[in-house]
Tab-separated table of C-alpha atoms in Angstrom:
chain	number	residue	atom	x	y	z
G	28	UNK	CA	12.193	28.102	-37.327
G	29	UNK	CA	15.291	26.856	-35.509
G	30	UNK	CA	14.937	27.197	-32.087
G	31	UNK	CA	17.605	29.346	-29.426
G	32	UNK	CA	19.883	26.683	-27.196
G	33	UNK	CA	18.346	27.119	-23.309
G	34	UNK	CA	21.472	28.809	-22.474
G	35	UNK	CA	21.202	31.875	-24.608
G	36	UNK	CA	17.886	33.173	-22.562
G	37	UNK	CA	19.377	33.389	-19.257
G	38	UNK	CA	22.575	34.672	-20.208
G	39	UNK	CA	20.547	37.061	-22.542
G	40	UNK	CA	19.026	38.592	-18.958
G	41	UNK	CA	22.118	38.298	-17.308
G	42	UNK	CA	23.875	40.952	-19.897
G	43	UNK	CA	20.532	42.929	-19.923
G	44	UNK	CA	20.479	43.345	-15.863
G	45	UNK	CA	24.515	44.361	-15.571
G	46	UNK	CA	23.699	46.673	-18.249
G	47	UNK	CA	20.323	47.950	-16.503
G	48	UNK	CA	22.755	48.090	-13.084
G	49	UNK	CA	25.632	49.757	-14.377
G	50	UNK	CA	23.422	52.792	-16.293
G	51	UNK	CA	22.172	53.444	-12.656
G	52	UNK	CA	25.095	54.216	-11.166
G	53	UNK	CA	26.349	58.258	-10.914
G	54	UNK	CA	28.689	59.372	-12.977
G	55	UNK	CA	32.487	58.247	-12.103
G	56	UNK	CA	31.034	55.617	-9.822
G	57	UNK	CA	30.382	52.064	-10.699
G	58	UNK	CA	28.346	49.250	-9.344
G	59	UNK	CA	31.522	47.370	-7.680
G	60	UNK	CA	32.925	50.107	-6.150
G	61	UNK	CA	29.442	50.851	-4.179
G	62	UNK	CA	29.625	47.343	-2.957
G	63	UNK	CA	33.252	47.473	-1.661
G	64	UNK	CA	34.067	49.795	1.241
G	65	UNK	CA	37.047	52.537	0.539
G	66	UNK	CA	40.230	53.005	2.246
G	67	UNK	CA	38.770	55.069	4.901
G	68	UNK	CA	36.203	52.961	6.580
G	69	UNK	CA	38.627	50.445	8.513
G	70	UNK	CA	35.953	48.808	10.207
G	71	UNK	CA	33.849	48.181	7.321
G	72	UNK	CA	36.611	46.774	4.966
G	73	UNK	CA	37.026	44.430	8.450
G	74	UNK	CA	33.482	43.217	8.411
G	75	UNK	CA	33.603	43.015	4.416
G	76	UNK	CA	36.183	40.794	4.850
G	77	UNK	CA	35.205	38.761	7.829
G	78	UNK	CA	31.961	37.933	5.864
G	79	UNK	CA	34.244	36.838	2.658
G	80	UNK	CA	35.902	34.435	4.845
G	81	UNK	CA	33.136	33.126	6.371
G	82	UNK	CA	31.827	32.729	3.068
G	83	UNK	CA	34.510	30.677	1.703
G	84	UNK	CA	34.964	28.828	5.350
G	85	UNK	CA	31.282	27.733	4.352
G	86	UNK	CA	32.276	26.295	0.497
G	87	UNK	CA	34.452	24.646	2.006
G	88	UNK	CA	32.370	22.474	4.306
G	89	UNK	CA	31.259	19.604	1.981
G	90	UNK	CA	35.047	19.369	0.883
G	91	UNK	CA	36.142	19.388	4.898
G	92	UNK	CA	33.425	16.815	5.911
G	93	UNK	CA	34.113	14.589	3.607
G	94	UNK	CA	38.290	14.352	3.396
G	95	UNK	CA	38.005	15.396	7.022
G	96	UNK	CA	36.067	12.296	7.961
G	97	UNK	CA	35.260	8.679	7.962
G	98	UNK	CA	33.436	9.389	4.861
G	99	UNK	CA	36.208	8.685	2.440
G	100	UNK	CA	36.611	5.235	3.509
G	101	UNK	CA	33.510	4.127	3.886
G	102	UNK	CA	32.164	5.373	0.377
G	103	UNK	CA	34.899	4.022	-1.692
G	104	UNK	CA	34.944	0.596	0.377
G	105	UNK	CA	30.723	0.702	-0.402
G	106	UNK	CA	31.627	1.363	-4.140
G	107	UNK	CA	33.978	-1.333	-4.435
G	108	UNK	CA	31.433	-3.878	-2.997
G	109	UNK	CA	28.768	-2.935	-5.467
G	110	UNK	CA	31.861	-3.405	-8.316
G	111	UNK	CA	32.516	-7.091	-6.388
G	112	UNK	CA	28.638	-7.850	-6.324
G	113	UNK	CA	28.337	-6.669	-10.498
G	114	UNK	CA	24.751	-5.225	-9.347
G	115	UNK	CA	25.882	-2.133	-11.800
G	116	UNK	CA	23.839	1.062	-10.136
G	117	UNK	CA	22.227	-1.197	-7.035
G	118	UNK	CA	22.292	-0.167	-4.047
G	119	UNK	CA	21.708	3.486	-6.496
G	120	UNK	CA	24.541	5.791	-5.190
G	121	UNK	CA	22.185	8.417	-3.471
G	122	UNK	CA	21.205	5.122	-1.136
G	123	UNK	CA	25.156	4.571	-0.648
G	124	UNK	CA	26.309	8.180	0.075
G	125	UNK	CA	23.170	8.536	2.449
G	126	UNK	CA	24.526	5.471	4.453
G	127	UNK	CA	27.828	6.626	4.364
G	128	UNK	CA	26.753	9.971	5.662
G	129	UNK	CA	24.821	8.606	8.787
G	130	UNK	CA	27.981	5.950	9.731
G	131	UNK	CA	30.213	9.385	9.284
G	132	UNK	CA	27.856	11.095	11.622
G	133	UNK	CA	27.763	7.750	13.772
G	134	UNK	CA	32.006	7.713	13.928
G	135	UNK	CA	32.605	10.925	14.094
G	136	UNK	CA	30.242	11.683	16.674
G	137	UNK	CA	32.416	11.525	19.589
G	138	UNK	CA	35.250	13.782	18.131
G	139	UNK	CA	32.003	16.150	17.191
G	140	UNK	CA	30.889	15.789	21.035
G	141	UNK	CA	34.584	17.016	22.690
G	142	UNK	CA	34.735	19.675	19.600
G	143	UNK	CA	31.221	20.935	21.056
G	144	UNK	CA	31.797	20.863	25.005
G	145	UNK	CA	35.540	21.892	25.645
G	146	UNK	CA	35.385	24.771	22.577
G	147	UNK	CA	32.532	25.526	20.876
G	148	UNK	CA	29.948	25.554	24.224
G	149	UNK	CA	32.436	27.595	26.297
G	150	UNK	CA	33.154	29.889	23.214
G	151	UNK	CA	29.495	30.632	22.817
G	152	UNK	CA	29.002	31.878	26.470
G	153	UNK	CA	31.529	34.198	26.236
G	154	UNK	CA	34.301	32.475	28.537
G	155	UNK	CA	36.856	31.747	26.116
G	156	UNK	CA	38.518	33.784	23.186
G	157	UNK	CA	38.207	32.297	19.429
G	158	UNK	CA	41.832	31.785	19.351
G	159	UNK	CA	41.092	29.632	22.352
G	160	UNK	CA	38.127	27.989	21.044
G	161	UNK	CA	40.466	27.133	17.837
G	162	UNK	CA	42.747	25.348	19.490
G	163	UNK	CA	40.651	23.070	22.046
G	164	UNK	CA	38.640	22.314	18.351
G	165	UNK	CA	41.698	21.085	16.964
G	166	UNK	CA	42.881	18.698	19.285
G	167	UNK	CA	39.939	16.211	18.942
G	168	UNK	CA	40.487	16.616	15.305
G	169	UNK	CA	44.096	16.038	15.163
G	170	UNK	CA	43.803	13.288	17.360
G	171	UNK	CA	41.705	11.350	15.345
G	172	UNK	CA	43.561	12.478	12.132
G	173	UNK	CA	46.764	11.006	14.317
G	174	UNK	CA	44.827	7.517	14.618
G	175	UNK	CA	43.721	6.486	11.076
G	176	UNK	CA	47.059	8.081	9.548
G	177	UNK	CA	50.283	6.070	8.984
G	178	UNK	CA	53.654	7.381	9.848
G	179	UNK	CA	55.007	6.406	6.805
G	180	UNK	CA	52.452	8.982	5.239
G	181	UNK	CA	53.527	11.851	7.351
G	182	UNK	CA	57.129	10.657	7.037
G	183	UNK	CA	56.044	11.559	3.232
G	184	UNK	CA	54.875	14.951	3.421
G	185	UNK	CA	57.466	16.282	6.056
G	186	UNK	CA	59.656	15.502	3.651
G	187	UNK	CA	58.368	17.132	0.733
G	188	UNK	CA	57.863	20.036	2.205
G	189	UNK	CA	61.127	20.342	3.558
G	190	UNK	CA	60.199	20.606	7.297
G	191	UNK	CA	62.519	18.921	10.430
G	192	UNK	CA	62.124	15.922	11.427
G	193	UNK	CA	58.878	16.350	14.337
G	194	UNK	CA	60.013	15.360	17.471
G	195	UNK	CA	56.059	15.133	18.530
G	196	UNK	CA	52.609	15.176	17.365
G	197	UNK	CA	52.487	18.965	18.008
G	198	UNK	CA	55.151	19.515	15.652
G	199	UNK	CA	53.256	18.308	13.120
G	200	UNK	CA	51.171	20.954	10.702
G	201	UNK	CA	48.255	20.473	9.640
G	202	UNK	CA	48.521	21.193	6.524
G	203	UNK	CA	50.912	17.967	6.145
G	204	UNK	CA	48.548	15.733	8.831
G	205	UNK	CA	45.718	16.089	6.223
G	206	UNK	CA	46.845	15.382	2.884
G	207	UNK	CA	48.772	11.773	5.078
G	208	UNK	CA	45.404	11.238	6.556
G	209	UNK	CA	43.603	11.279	3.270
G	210	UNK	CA	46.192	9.108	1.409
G	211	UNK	CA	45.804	6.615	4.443
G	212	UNK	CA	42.377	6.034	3.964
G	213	UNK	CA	42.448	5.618	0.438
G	214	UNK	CA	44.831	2.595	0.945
G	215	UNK	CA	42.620	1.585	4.007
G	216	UNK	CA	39.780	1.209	1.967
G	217	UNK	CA	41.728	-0.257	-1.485
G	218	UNK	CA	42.789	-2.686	1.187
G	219	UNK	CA	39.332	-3.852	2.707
G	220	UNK	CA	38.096	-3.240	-0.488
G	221	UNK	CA	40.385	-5.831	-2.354
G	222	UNK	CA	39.375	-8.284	0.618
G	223	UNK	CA	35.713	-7.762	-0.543
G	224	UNK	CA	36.378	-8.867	-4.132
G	225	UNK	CA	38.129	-12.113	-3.248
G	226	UNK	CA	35.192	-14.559	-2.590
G	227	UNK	CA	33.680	-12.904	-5.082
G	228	UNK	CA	36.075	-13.436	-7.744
G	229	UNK	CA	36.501	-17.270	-6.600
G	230	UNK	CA	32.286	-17.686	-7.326
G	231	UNK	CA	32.516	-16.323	-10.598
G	232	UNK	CA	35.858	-18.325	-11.659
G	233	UNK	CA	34.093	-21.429	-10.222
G	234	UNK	CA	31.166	-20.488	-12.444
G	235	UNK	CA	32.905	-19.602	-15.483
G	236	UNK	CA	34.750	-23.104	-15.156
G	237	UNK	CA	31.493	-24.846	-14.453
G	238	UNK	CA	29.672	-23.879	-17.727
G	239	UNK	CA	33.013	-24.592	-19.603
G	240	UNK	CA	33.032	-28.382	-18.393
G	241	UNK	CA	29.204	-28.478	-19.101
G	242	UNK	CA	30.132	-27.165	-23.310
G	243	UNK	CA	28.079	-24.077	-21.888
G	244	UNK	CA	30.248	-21.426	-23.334
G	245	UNK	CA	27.445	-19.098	-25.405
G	246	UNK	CA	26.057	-18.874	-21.819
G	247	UNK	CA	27.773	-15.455	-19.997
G	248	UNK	CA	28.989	-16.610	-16.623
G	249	UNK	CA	27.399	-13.567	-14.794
G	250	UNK	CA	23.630	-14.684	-15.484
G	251	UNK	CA	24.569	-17.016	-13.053
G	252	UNK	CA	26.733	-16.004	-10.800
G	253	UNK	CA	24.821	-12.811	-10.307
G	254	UNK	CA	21.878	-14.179	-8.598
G	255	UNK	CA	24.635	-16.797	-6.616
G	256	UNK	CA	26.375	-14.005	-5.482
G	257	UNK	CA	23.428	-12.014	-4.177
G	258	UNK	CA	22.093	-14.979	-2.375
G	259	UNK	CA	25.399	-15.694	-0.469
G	260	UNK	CA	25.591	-12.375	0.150
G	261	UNK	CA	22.434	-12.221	1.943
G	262	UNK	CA	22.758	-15.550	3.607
G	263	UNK	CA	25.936	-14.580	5.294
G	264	UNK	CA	24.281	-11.162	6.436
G	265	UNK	CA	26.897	-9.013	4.673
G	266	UNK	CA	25.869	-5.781	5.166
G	267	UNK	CA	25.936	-6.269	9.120
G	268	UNK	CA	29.286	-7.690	8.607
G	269	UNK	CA	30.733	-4.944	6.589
G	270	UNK	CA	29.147	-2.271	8.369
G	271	UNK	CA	30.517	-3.622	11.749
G	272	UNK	CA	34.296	-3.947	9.926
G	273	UNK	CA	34.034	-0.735	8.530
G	274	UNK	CA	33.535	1.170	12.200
G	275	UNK	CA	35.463	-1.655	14.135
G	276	UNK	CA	38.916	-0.277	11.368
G	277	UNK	CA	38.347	3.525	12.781
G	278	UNK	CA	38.673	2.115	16.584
């Protein structure tokens, strides 16, 4: 007998259980209307919706922290160096995105620590509004954001969406500071990244040209560059050096 795909059981209870729900409503009333308030309960529709928002605030963390951050950068200039080293899945990438989480934590840190004592400390005791509180947040944030982003990148965006020319930083929206921030690091990192791949790419061409001359051609050039590469790479103490490059470029 032919067995059911795995997907049919669970979906088979998840039919059975809306069905089971929507019987037990009363008449003329269903299940999604007893979860969302009427017309004529104000402050419940308010909190219904407060709680949606912070909902979707919170789906949108992992998205925020990482295009947000450092993180961007320092994952894609990681990945690079792994392509540059031909080690194929070493370092694994759970070992990678871990590191690049903890040197996120490590850079960001200080934008984290202004974020905490000028809005979110005073906020919590009561001596500030949340308006407030939003706006003393955003200044560490933009600041940073300012730093790592060229102009030429916000010259970009303030002109695709049509805005005046800013005559300051203030003037500047954030919904045009972060897509120019992101697009920055992304040619930050291609350009550390490229840097990376240059000695590499000079080993394996000196390789390559050695086991031509030697009438080694059946030989593939990376069985021996591989284990060349690795040892330079540990000789020279590269991951100190690229890790101090890496937070030295967000300074």
């Amino acid at each position: 007998m032919k067995q059911a795909p795995t997907y049919i059981i669970p979906l088979t209870l998840g039919v059975l259980l809306t069905a089971a729900v929507a019987s037990a409503q009363p008449a003329g009333k269903t299940a999604w209307s007893s979860l969302v308030p009427s017309a004529d309960q104000p402050r419940d529709m308010a909190t219904a919706l407060k709680l949606l928002l912070g909902f979707s605030v919170l789906s949108l963390a992992p998205a925020l922290l990482i295009m947000l951050t450092s993180f961007t950068r320092i994952i894609i200039i990681f990945g690079l160096l792994r392509s540059a080293l031909g080690t194929q899945q070493t370092p694994p990438n759970a070992v990678l995105v871990g590191l690049a989480l903890f040197l996120t934590f490590f850079i960001m840190y200080p934008v984290w620590q202004q974020i905490d004592q000028k809005a979110l400390q005073p906020y919590l005791t009561g001596s500030i509004k949340f308006e407030v509180a939003l706006e003393r947040a955003a200044a560490p944030l933009r600041a940073f954001l300012f730093n790592q982003t060229r102009d030429k990148d916000i010259g970009l965006f303030v002109g695709l969406a049509q805005l005046p020319r800013p005559r300051s930083r203030d003037d500047v929206p954030l919904r045009v500071l972060v897509p120019a921030f992101i697009i920055s690091e992304l040619r930050s990192a291609f350009q550390i990244g490229f840097v990376l791949f240059i000695p590499f790419v000079v080993l394996d061409l000196i390789v390559s040209s050695v086991l031509m001359s030697m009438g080694m051609m059946m030989l593939p050039p990376v069985m021996i560059s591989l284990p060349i590469k690795i040892l330079l790479f540990v000789m020279v103490d590269g991951w100190h050096l690229i890790t101090r490059s890496v937070v030295l470029s967000f300074r």
